mmCIF file of C-alpha atoms and ligand atoms in Angstrom:
data_model
loop_
_atom_site.group_PDB
_atom_site.id
_atom_site.type_symbol
_atom_site.label_atom_id
_atom_site.label_comp_id
_atom_site.label_asym_id
_atom_site.label_seq_id
_atom_site.Cartn_x
_atom_site.Cartn_y
_atom_site.Cartn_z
ATOM 1 C CA MET S 1 -12.579 35.118 0.905
ATOM 2 C CA THR S 2 -14.844 33.106 3.577
ATOM 3 C CA THR S 3 -15.071 29.996 5.256
ATOM 4 C CA ALA S 4 -17.911 27.498 4.371
ATOM 5 C CA LEU S 5 -19.514 25.035 7.018
ATOM 6 C CA VAL S 6 -20.664 22.045 5.616
ATOM 7 C CA TYR S 7 -23.315 20.387 8.197
ATOM 8 C CA ASP S 8 -26.804 18.756 7.816
ATOM 9 C CA PRO S 9 -29.019 17.523 11.011
ATOM 10 C CA PHE S 10 -29.223 14.253 9.075
ATOM 11 C CA PHE S 11 -26.046 13.328 10.160
ATOM 12 C CA LEU S 12 -27.409 12.887 13.910
ATOM 13 C CA THR S 13 -29.907 9.976 12.715
ATOM 14 C CA HIS S 14 -26.739 8.029 12.368
ATOM 15 C CA GLN S 15 -27.757 5.970 15.696
ATOM 16 C CA THR S 16 -25.015 4.064 17.312
ATOM 17 C CA GLY S 17 -26.512 3.320 20.841
ATOM 18 C CA HIS S 18 -24.224 3.382 23.767
ATOM 19 C CA HIS S 19 -21.100 4.207 22.097
ATOM 20 C CA PRO S 20 -18.569 6.991 22.051
ATOM 21 C CA GLU S 21 -19.130 8.012 18.634
ATOM 22 C CA ASN S 22 -22.945 9.449 18.791
ATOM 23 C CA PRO S 23 -24.884 12.240 17.755
ATOM 24 C CA GLU S 24 -24.191 14.401 20.942
ATOM 25 C CA ARG S 25 -20.808 15.091 19.634
ATOM 26 C CA LEU S 26 -21.904 17.046 16.771
ATOM 27 C CA LYS S 27 -24.944 18.437 18.956
ATOM 28 C CA VAL S 28 -21.948 20.332 21.165
ATOM 29 C CA ILE S 29 -20.036 21.142 18.311
ATOM 30 C CA VAL S 30 -22.594 22.816 16.437
ATOM 31 C CA SER S 31 -24.353 24.402 19.792
ATOM 32 C CA ALA S 32 -20.543 26.034 20.434
ATOM 33 C CA LEU S 33 -20.377 27.523 17.288
ATOM 34 C CA GLN S 34 -23.760 28.955 17.254
ATOM 35 C CA GLN S 35 -23.078 30.733 20.805
ATOM 36 C CA ASP S 36 -20.204 32.566 19.140
ATOM 37 C CA GLU S 37 -22.491 34.461 17.126
ATOM 38 C CA THR S 38 -19.764 36.685 15.299
ATOM 39 C CA LEU S 39 -17.998 33.517 13.839
ATOM 40 C CA TRP S 40 -21.484 31.600 13.226
ATOM 41 C CA THR S 41 -22.960 34.906 11.136
ATOM 42 C CA ARG S 42 -19.303 34.972 8.911
ATOM 43 C CA LEU S 43 -19.867 31.423 8.188
ATOM 44 C CA ARG S 44 -20.959 30.441 4.621
ATOM 45 C CA HIS S 45 -23.624 27.859 5.629
ATOM 46 C CA LEU S 46 -24.081 25.022 3.479
ATOM 47 C CA SER S 47 -25.918 21.784 2.872
ATOM 48 C CA PRO S 48 -24.321 18.568 1.815
ATOM 49 C CA ARG S 49 -25.666 16.523 -1.155
ATOM 50 C CA GLN S 50 -25.061 12.512 -1.254
ATOM 51 C CA VAL S 51 -22.105 11.618 -2.874
ATOM 52 C CA SER S 52 -22.736 9.645 -6.016
ATOM 53 C CA ASP S 53 -21.317 5.451 -6.277
ATOM 54 C CA ASP S 54 -18.849 6.630 -8.940
ATOM 55 C CA ASP S 55 -17.214 8.820 -6.272
ATOM 56 C CA ILE S 56 -17.213 6.439 -3.613
ATOM 57 C CA MET S 57 -15.739 3.823 -5.834
ATOM 58 C CA ARG S 58 -12.770 5.759 -6.626
ATOM 59 C CA CYS S 59 -11.532 4.859 -3.240
ATOM 60 C CA HIS S 60 -13.866 1.609 -2.030
ATOM 61 C CA SER S 61 -14.969 -1.428 -3.769
ATOM 62 C CA PHE S 62 -18.622 -1.858 -4.733
ATOM 63 C CA ARG S 63 -18.459 -4.951 -2.700
ATOM 64 C CA LEU S 64 -18.363 -2.539 0.587
ATOM 65 C CA ILE S 65 -21.009 -0.240 -0.477
ATOM 66 C CA ASP S 66 -23.090 -3.267 -1.410
ATOM 67 C CA GLN S 67 -22.438 -4.814 1.852
ATOM 68 C CA ILE S 68 -22.854 -1.340 3.974
ATOM 69 C CA LYS S 69 -26.367 -0.893 1.957
ATOM 70 C CA SER S 70 -27.397 -4.680 2.580
ATOM 71 C CA LEU S 71 -26.663 -4.570 6.242
ATOM 72 C CA CYS S 72 -28.689 -1.152 6.898
ATOM 73 C CA GLU S 73 -31.474 -2.656 4.752
ATOM 74 C CA ARG S 74 -31.755 -5.644 7.278
ATOM 75 C CA ASN S 75 -31.255 -3.419 10.220
ATOM 76 C CA VAL S 76 -28.207 -5.141 11.352
ATOM 77 C CA PRO S 77 -26.742 -3.073 14.274
ATOM 78 C CA PHE S 78 -22.905 -3.630 13.864
ATOM 79 C CA VAL S 79 -20.772 -3.945 10.810
ATOM 80 C CA ASP S 80 -17.645 -5.175 13.278
ATOM 81 C CA LEU S 81 -17.539 -4.916 16.990
ATOM 82 C CA ASP S 82 -16.338 -1.038 17.130
ATOM 83 C CA THR S 83 -18.512 -0.301 14.605
ATOM 84 C CA ALA S 84 -22.512 0.381 15.055
ATOM 85 C CA ILE S 85 -25.122 1.382 12.453
ATOM 86 C CA CYS S 86 -28.469 1.880 12.051
ATOM 87 C CA ALA S 87 -31.088 1.311 9.460
ATOM 88 C CA GLN S 88 -30.259 5.276 7.760
ATOM 89 C CA SER S 89 -26.455 4.982 8.339
ATOM 90 C CA PHE S 90 -25.934 3.896 4.501
ATOM 91 C CA ASP S 91 -27.796 7.450 3.402
ATOM 92 C CA VAL S 92 -26.043 9.291 6.373
ATOM 93 C CA ALA S 93 -22.395 8.104 5.333
ATOM 94 C CA LYS S 94 -23.114 9.160 1.956
ATOM 95 C CA LEU S 95 -24.242 12.414 2.622
ATOM 96 C CA ALA S 96 -20.808 12.463 4.900
ATOM 97 C CA ALA S 97 -18.976 12.053 1.905
ATOM 98 C CA GLY S 98 -21.084 14.138 0.012
ATOM 99 C CA ALA S 99 -20.356 16.713 2.475
ATOM 100 C CA ALA S 100 -16.364 16.581 1.991
ATOM 101 C CA THR S 101 -17.053 16.866 -1.814
ATOM 102 C CA VAL S 102 -19.330 19.963 -1.229
ATOM 103 C CA ALA S 103 -16.306 21.622 0.647
ATOM 104 C CA VAL S 104 -13.927 20.743 -2.377
ATOM 105 C CA ASP S 105 -16.576 22.500 -4.456
ATOM 106 C CA GLU S 106 -16.536 25.625 -2.244
ATOM 107 C CA VAL S 107 -12.651 26.012 -2.224
ATOM 108 C CA PHE S 108 -12.384 25.605 -6.095
ATOM 109 C CA ASP S 109 -14.938 28.503 -6.676
ATOM 110 C CA ASP S 110 -14.520 31.546 -4.323
ATOM 111 C CA THR S 111 -14.220 30.387 -0.905
ATOM 112 C CA ARG S 112 -11.223 30.359 0.968
ATOM 113 C CA ASN S 113 -11.339 27.280 3.088
ATOM 114 C CA ALA S 114 -14.300 24.897 4.278
ATOM 115 C CA ILE S 115 -15.127 22.544 7.102
ATOM 116 C CA ALA S 116 -17.307 19.515 6.845
ATOM 117 C CA LEU S 117 -18.960 18.551 10.111
ATOM 118 C CA VAL S 118 -20.031 15.012 9.789
ATOM 119 C CA ARG S 119 -20.510 11.957 11.136
ATOM 120 C CA PRO S 120 -19.628 8.994 10.950
ATOM 121 C CA PRO S 121 -16.019 9.647 10.662
ATOM 122 C CA GLY S 122 -13.954 7.792 7.656
ATOM 123 C CA HIS S 123 -10.048 7.590 8.077
ATOM 124 C CA HIS S 124 -10.217 4.156 9.080
ATOM 125 C CA ALA S 125 -12.335 2.841 6.158
ATOM 126 C CA THR S 126 -10.002 0.594 3.903
ATOM 127 C CA SER S 127 -10.744 0.186 0.133
ATOM 128 C CA ASN S 128 -12.357 -3.157 1.144
ATOM 129 C CA ARG S 129 -13.634 -2.769 4.884
ATOM 130 C CA ALA S 130 -15.664 -0.413 7.301
ATOM 131 C CA MET S 131 -14.253 -0.304 10.549
ATOM 132 C CA GLY S 132 -13.180 1.739 13.531
ATOM 133 C CA PHE S 133 -16.393 3.814 13.646
ATOM 134 C CA CYS S 134 -15.898 4.330 9.841
ATOM 135 C CA LEU S 135 -18.215 3.387 7.011
ATOM 136 C CA PHE S 136 -16.804 5.236 3.760
ATOM 137 C CA ASN S 137 -13.555 7.288 3.889
ATOM 138 C CA ASN S 138 -14.766 10.836 3.842
ATOM 139 C CA VAL S 139 -11.312 12.517 3.002
ATOM 140 C CA ALA S 140 -9.919 10.114 0.441
ATOM 141 C CA ILE S 141 -13.389 10.587 -1.490
ATOM 142 C CA ALA S 142 -12.833 14.316 -1.195
ATOM 143 C CA ALA S 143 -9.210 13.804 -2.235
ATOM 144 C CA ARG S 144 -9.963 11.771 -5.540
ATOM 145 C CA TYR S 145 -12.978 14.151 -6.273
ATOM 146 C CA ALA S 146 -10.817 17.115 -6.418
ATOM 147 C CA GLN S 147 -8.352 15.290 -8.626
ATOM 148 C CA VAL S 148 -11.222 14.137 -11.112
ATOM 149 C CA HIS S 149 -13.521 17.216 -11.113
ATOM 150 C CA TYR S 150 -10.951 20.046 -10.649
ATOM 151 C CA GLY S 151 -7.400 18.549 -12.100
ATOM 152 C CA ALA S 152 -5.819 18.987 -8.321
ATOM 153 C CA ASP S 153 -2.464 17.402 -9.608
ATOM 154 C CA ARG S 154 -1.216 17.029 -5.760
ATOM 155 C CA VAL S 155 -3.256 16.525 -2.882
ATOM 156 C CA LEU S 156 -1.831 16.695 0.741
ATOM 157 C CA ILE S 157 -4.014 14.972 3.496
ATOM 158 C CA ILE S 158 -2.920 15.678 7.146
ATOM 159 C CA ASP S 159 -4.348 13.605 9.677
ATOM 160 C CA TRP S 160 -3.835 15.249 13.568
ATOM 161 C CA ASP S 161 -6.572 12.242 15.147
ATOM 162 C CA VAL S 162 -5.107 10.616 17.752
ATOM 163 C CA HIS S 163 -5.441 7.079 15.909
ATOM 164 C CA HIS S 164 -3.460 6.313 12.615
ATOM 165 C CA GLY S 165 -5.639 6.730 9.662
ATOM 166 C CA ASN S 166 -4.864 3.036 8.301
ATOM 167 C CA GLY S 167 -7.564 3.279 5.701
ATOM 168 C CA THR S 168 -6.514 6.481 4.003
ATOM 169 C CA GLN S 169 -2.700 5.180 4.198
ATOM 170 C CA GLU S 170 -3.813 2.120 2.456
ATOM 171 C CA ILE S 171 -5.786 3.885 -0.356
ATOM 172 C CA PHE S 172 -3.102 5.965 -1.487
ATOM 173 C CA TYR S 173 -0.232 3.881 -0.222
ATOM 174 C CA HIS S 174 0.734 3.227 -3.979
ATOM 175 C CA ASP S 175 0.003 6.886 -5.181
ATOM 176 C CA PRO S 176 2.401 9.603 -5.806
ATOM 177 C CA SER S 177 -0.550 12.281 -6.358
ATOM 178 C CA VAL S 178 -1.927 12.231 -2.924
ATOM 179 C CA PHE S 179 0.505 12.735 0.489
ATOM 180 C CA TYR S 180 -0.800 11.143 3.764
ATOM 181 C CA LEU S 181 0.712 12.622 6.624
ATOM 182 C CA SER S 182 -0.564 11.431 10.337
ATOM 183 C CA THR S 183 0.824 12.447 13.971
ATOM 184 C CA HIS S 184 -0.812 9.450 15.712
ATOM 185 C CA GLN S 185 -0.360 7.828 19.411
ATOM 186 C CA TYR S 186 1.446 4.582 18.642
ATOM 187 C CA PRO S 187 1.329 1.692 19.697
ATOM 188 C CA TYR S 188 -2.421 1.902 19.569
ATOM 189 C CA TYR S 189 -5.715 1.120 17.661
ATOM 190 C CA PRO S 190 -5.489 0.106 14.857
ATOM 191 C CA GLY S 191 -1.986 -0.836 14.990
ATOM 192 C CA THR S 192 -0.608 0.615 11.908
ATOM 193 C CA GLY S 193 1.594 3.847 11.252
ATOM 194 C CA SER S 194 5.172 3.023 12.299
ATOM 195 C CA ALA S 195 7.654 5.458 10.901
ATOM 196 C CA THR S 196 9.053 2.734 8.383
ATOM 197 C CA GLU S 197 5.523 2.510 6.653
ATOM 198 C CA ARG S 198 6.263 5.265 3.837
ATOM 199 C CA GLY S 199 4.205 4.046 0.893
ATOM 200 C CA LEU S 200 5.190 1.632 -1.873
ATOM 201 C CA ASP S 201 6.163 1.535 -5.592
ATOM 202 C CA LYS S 202 5.458 5.028 -7.147
ATOM 203 C CA GLY S 203 3.956 6.248 -3.876
ATOM 204 C CA GLU S 204 7.047 5.319 -1.936
ATOM 205 C CA GLY S 205 8.034 8.411 0.188
ATOM 206 C CA THR S 206 4.281 10.182 -0.115
ATOM 207 C CA THR S 207 3.330 8.536 3.238
ATOM 208 C CA LEU S 208 4.591 9.915 6.238
ATOM 209 C CA ASN S 209 3.952 8.474 9.537
ATOM 210 C CA ILE S 210 4.905 10.632 12.811
ATOM 211 C CA PRO S 211 4.197 8.151 15.686
ATOM 212 C CA LEU S 212 4.018 9.507 19.260
ATOM 213 C CA SER S 213 4.148 7.661 22.487
ATOM 214 C CA GLU S 214 1.276 7.898 24.883
ATOM 215 C CA GLY S 215 1.900 11.321 27.161
ATOM 216 C CA THR S 216 4.113 13.047 24.281
ATOM 217 C CA SER S 217 3.895 16.587 25.592
ATOM 218 C CA ALA S 218 2.022 18.720 23.797
ATOM 219 C CA ASP S 219 5.114 21.032 22.782
ATOM 220 C CA ALA S 220 7.058 17.934 21.358
ATOM 221 C CA HIS S 221 3.990 16.639 19.472
ATOM 222 C CA ARG S 222 3.801 20.327 17.802
ATOM 223 C CA GLU S 223 7.341 20.497 16.837
ATOM 224 C CA ALA S 224 7.268 17.126 15.359
ATOM 225 C CA PHE S 225 3.944 18.652 13.302
ATOM 226 C CA THR S 226 5.659 21.782 12.100
ATOM 227 C CA ALA S 227 8.895 19.549 10.948
ATOM 228 C CA ALA S 228 6.951 17.193 8.916
ATOM 229 C CA LEU S 229 5.005 20.211 7.336
ATOM 230 C CA LYS S 230 8.186 21.706 6.263
ATOM 231 C CA ALA S 231 10.098 18.576 5.380
ATOM 232 C CA ILE S 232 6.839 17.708 2.971
ATOM 233 C CA GLU S 233 6.406 21.193 1.693
ATOM 234 C CA LYS S 234 9.919 20.849 -0.195
ATOM 235 C CA HIS S 235 8.997 17.987 -1.892
ATOM 236 C CA PHE S 236 5.390 18.178 -2.371
ATOM 237 C CA PRO S 237 3.828 21.575 -2.785
ATOM 238 C CA PRO S 238 0.233 21.004 -2.538
ATOM 239 C CA ASP S 239 -2.585 21.767 -4.883
ATOM 240 C CA LEU S 240 -5.070 21.306 -2.046
ATOM 241 C CA ILE S 241 -4.690 20.494 1.455
ATOM 242 C CA ILE S 242 -7.196 18.620 3.551
ATOM 243 C CA ILE S 243 -7.372 18.093 7.082
ATOM 244 C CA SER S 244 -8.430 14.767 8.873
ATOM 245 C CA ALA S 245 -9.868 16.955 11.611
ATOM 246 C CA GLY S 246 -9.599 14.505 14.828
ATOM 247 C CA PHE S 247 -9.891 16.044 18.363
ATOM 248 C CA ASP S 248 -9.314 12.906 20.159
ATOM 249 C CA SER S 249 -5.629 14.225 20.235
ATOM 250 C CA ARG S 250 -6.750 16.641 22.677
ATOM 251 C CA ARG S 251 -5.959 16.476 26.210
ATOM 252 C CA GLY S 252 -8.278 14.468 28.259
ATOM 253 C CA ASP S 253 -10.011 12.379 25.405
ATOM 254 C CA PRO S 254 -11.585 9.501 26.787
ATOM 255 C CA LEU S 255 -10.262 7.426 23.784
ATOM 256 C CA GLY S 256 -6.658 8.848 23.498
ATOM 257 C CA GLY S 257 -3.584 9.612 25.537
ATOM 258 C CA LEU S 258 -1.992 12.795 23.723
ATOM 259 C CA MET S 259 -1.902 16.111 25.393
ATOM 260 C CA LEU S 260 -2.933 18.691 22.790
ATOM 261 C CA GLU S 261 -4.692 21.880 23.705
ATOM 262 C CA ASP S 262 -6.958 23.982 21.781
ATOM 263 C CA ALA S 263 -4.149 26.594 21.578
ATOM 264 C CA ASP S 264 -1.997 23.624 19.626
ATOM 265 C CA PHE S 265 -5.227 23.348 17.499
ATOM 266 C CA ASP S 266 -5.038 26.863 16.719
ATOM 267 C CA GLU S 267 -1.483 26.680 15.914
ATOM 268 C CA MET S 268 -1.716 23.569 13.768
ATOM 269 C CA THR S 269 -4.408 25.100 11.668
ATOM 270 C CA LYS S 270 -2.942 28.247 11.046
ATOM 271 C CA GLN S 271 0.596 26.428 10.080
ATOM 272 C CA VAL S 272 -1.539 24.453 7.427
ATOM 273 C CA MET S 273 -3.126 27.591 6.073
ATOM 274 C CA ASP S 274 -0.036 29.427 5.959
ATOM 275 C CA MET S 275 1.427 26.334 3.595
ATOM 276 C CA ALA S 276 -2.202 26.577 1.726
ATOM 277 C CA ASP S 277 -1.494 30.274 0.874
ATOM 278 C CA ARG S 278 2.178 29.525 -0.301
ATOM 279 C CA HIS S 279 0.800 26.818 -2.896
ATOM 280 C CA SER S 280 -2.969 26.204 -3.149
ATOM 281 C CA ALA S 281 -4.550 29.853 -3.349
ATOM 282 C CA GLY S 282 -5.483 28.832 0.553
ATOM 283 C CA ARG S 283 -7.605 26.095 -0.224
ATOM 284 C CA VAL S 284 -7.754 23.966 2.893
ATOM 285 C CA VAL S 285 -10.955 21.219 3.735
ATOM 286 C CA SER S 286 -10.913 20.183 7.149
ATOM 287 C CA VAL S 287 -13.350 16.974 7.700
ATOM 288 C CA LEU S 288 -14.411 15.985 10.825
ATOM 289 C CA GLU S 289 -13.083 12.686 12.326
ATOM 290 C CA GLY S 290 -12.749 11.774 16.053
ATOM 291 C CA GLY S 291 -13.098 13.605 19.151
ATOM 292 C CA TYR S 292 -15.017 12.035 22.291
ATOM 293 C CA ASN S 293 -14.774 14.440 25.262
ATOM 294 C CA LEU S 294 -18.111 16.105 25.149
ATOM 295 C CA ASP S 295 -17.082 18.524 27.783
ATOM 296 C CA THR S 296 -14.104 20.129 25.512
ATOM 297 C CA LEU S 297 -15.264 19.264 22.408
ATOM 298 C CA GLY S 298 -17.314 22.046 21.250
ATOM 299 C CA GLU S 299 -14.636 24.609 22.373
ATOM 300 C CA THR S 300 -11.843 22.665 20.569
ATOM 301 C CA VAL S 301 -13.602 22.802 17.240
ATOM 302 C CA ARG S 302 -14.907 26.460 17.956
ATOM 303 C CA THR S 303 -11.145 27.357 17.813
ATOM 304 C CA HIS S 304 -10.118 25.368 14.807
ATOM 305 C CA VAL S 305 -12.814 27.090 12.950
ATOM 306 C CA THR S 306 -12.020 30.475 14.365
ATOM 307 C CA ALA S 307 -8.622 29.997 13.025
ATOM 308 C CA LEU S 308 -10.065 28.757 9.678
ATOM 309 C CA ALA S 309 -12.130 32.100 9.187
ATOM 310 C CA SER S 310 -9.444 34.344 10.508
HETATM 311 ZN ZN1 ZN P 1 -9.583 8.679 16.594
#
């Protein structure tokens, strides 16, 4: 029963210029993990592979794939005002989504849980649109992949990034087989994520948004998170839990106004693992989303991975 780490230095070649979502983020994370020799040697280290177009197209239109490919081939530097790209970004984005699927393979084999340290992040990417630093929706692709390749009937996506994952919500809004839980600062970018957005049609009730005002205390934030997990567990015992692991909800992030500390991420990670132990043979896949404070990001992720490996 081990924890797998899926990472590739190719993720550093997604060059975004002067931008908060830049390669230094992964450098400080990997450095913090490597400095913890006990942890680093306990992890099962894996390289990702590129995701197939078929796996992407379970979540995104062919038009979006074609658009990103074409922009990168022409070396256009932006998808939109927020979302910078370079010539390699199409291939890097396919490797990022592929890393999430490799993590799924691992947890359905004999690895207990897995973390994919990737960029670009994914949770803002909708079925038709790249936005908010995101090209393809890594966690959504991983959820569908688990359903198709491993018969996971119920996948729970837990998104604790400071921003609402509008893309993930949109992709599964009508789908009762994937539950989307998000705690996020609200009102805030991208504008979605009110408590009244609960899913539609057969998917009504399998979207749960916990909007939090700027400056919400860490205790109140964590209590809301715990209560949400309890409520979900009664009606939706998951076969797999995927964490949209954004660390811009930590206190001091330049892009966020929430107050979580590293100890809160430790506690939240353990709560998710306990739920996975009860329902999904411990299967948790964590996929990096945001987190932009380079002074604290490495230690926060180290805390999260230490909990996963505990
Ligand atoms: Zn974010």
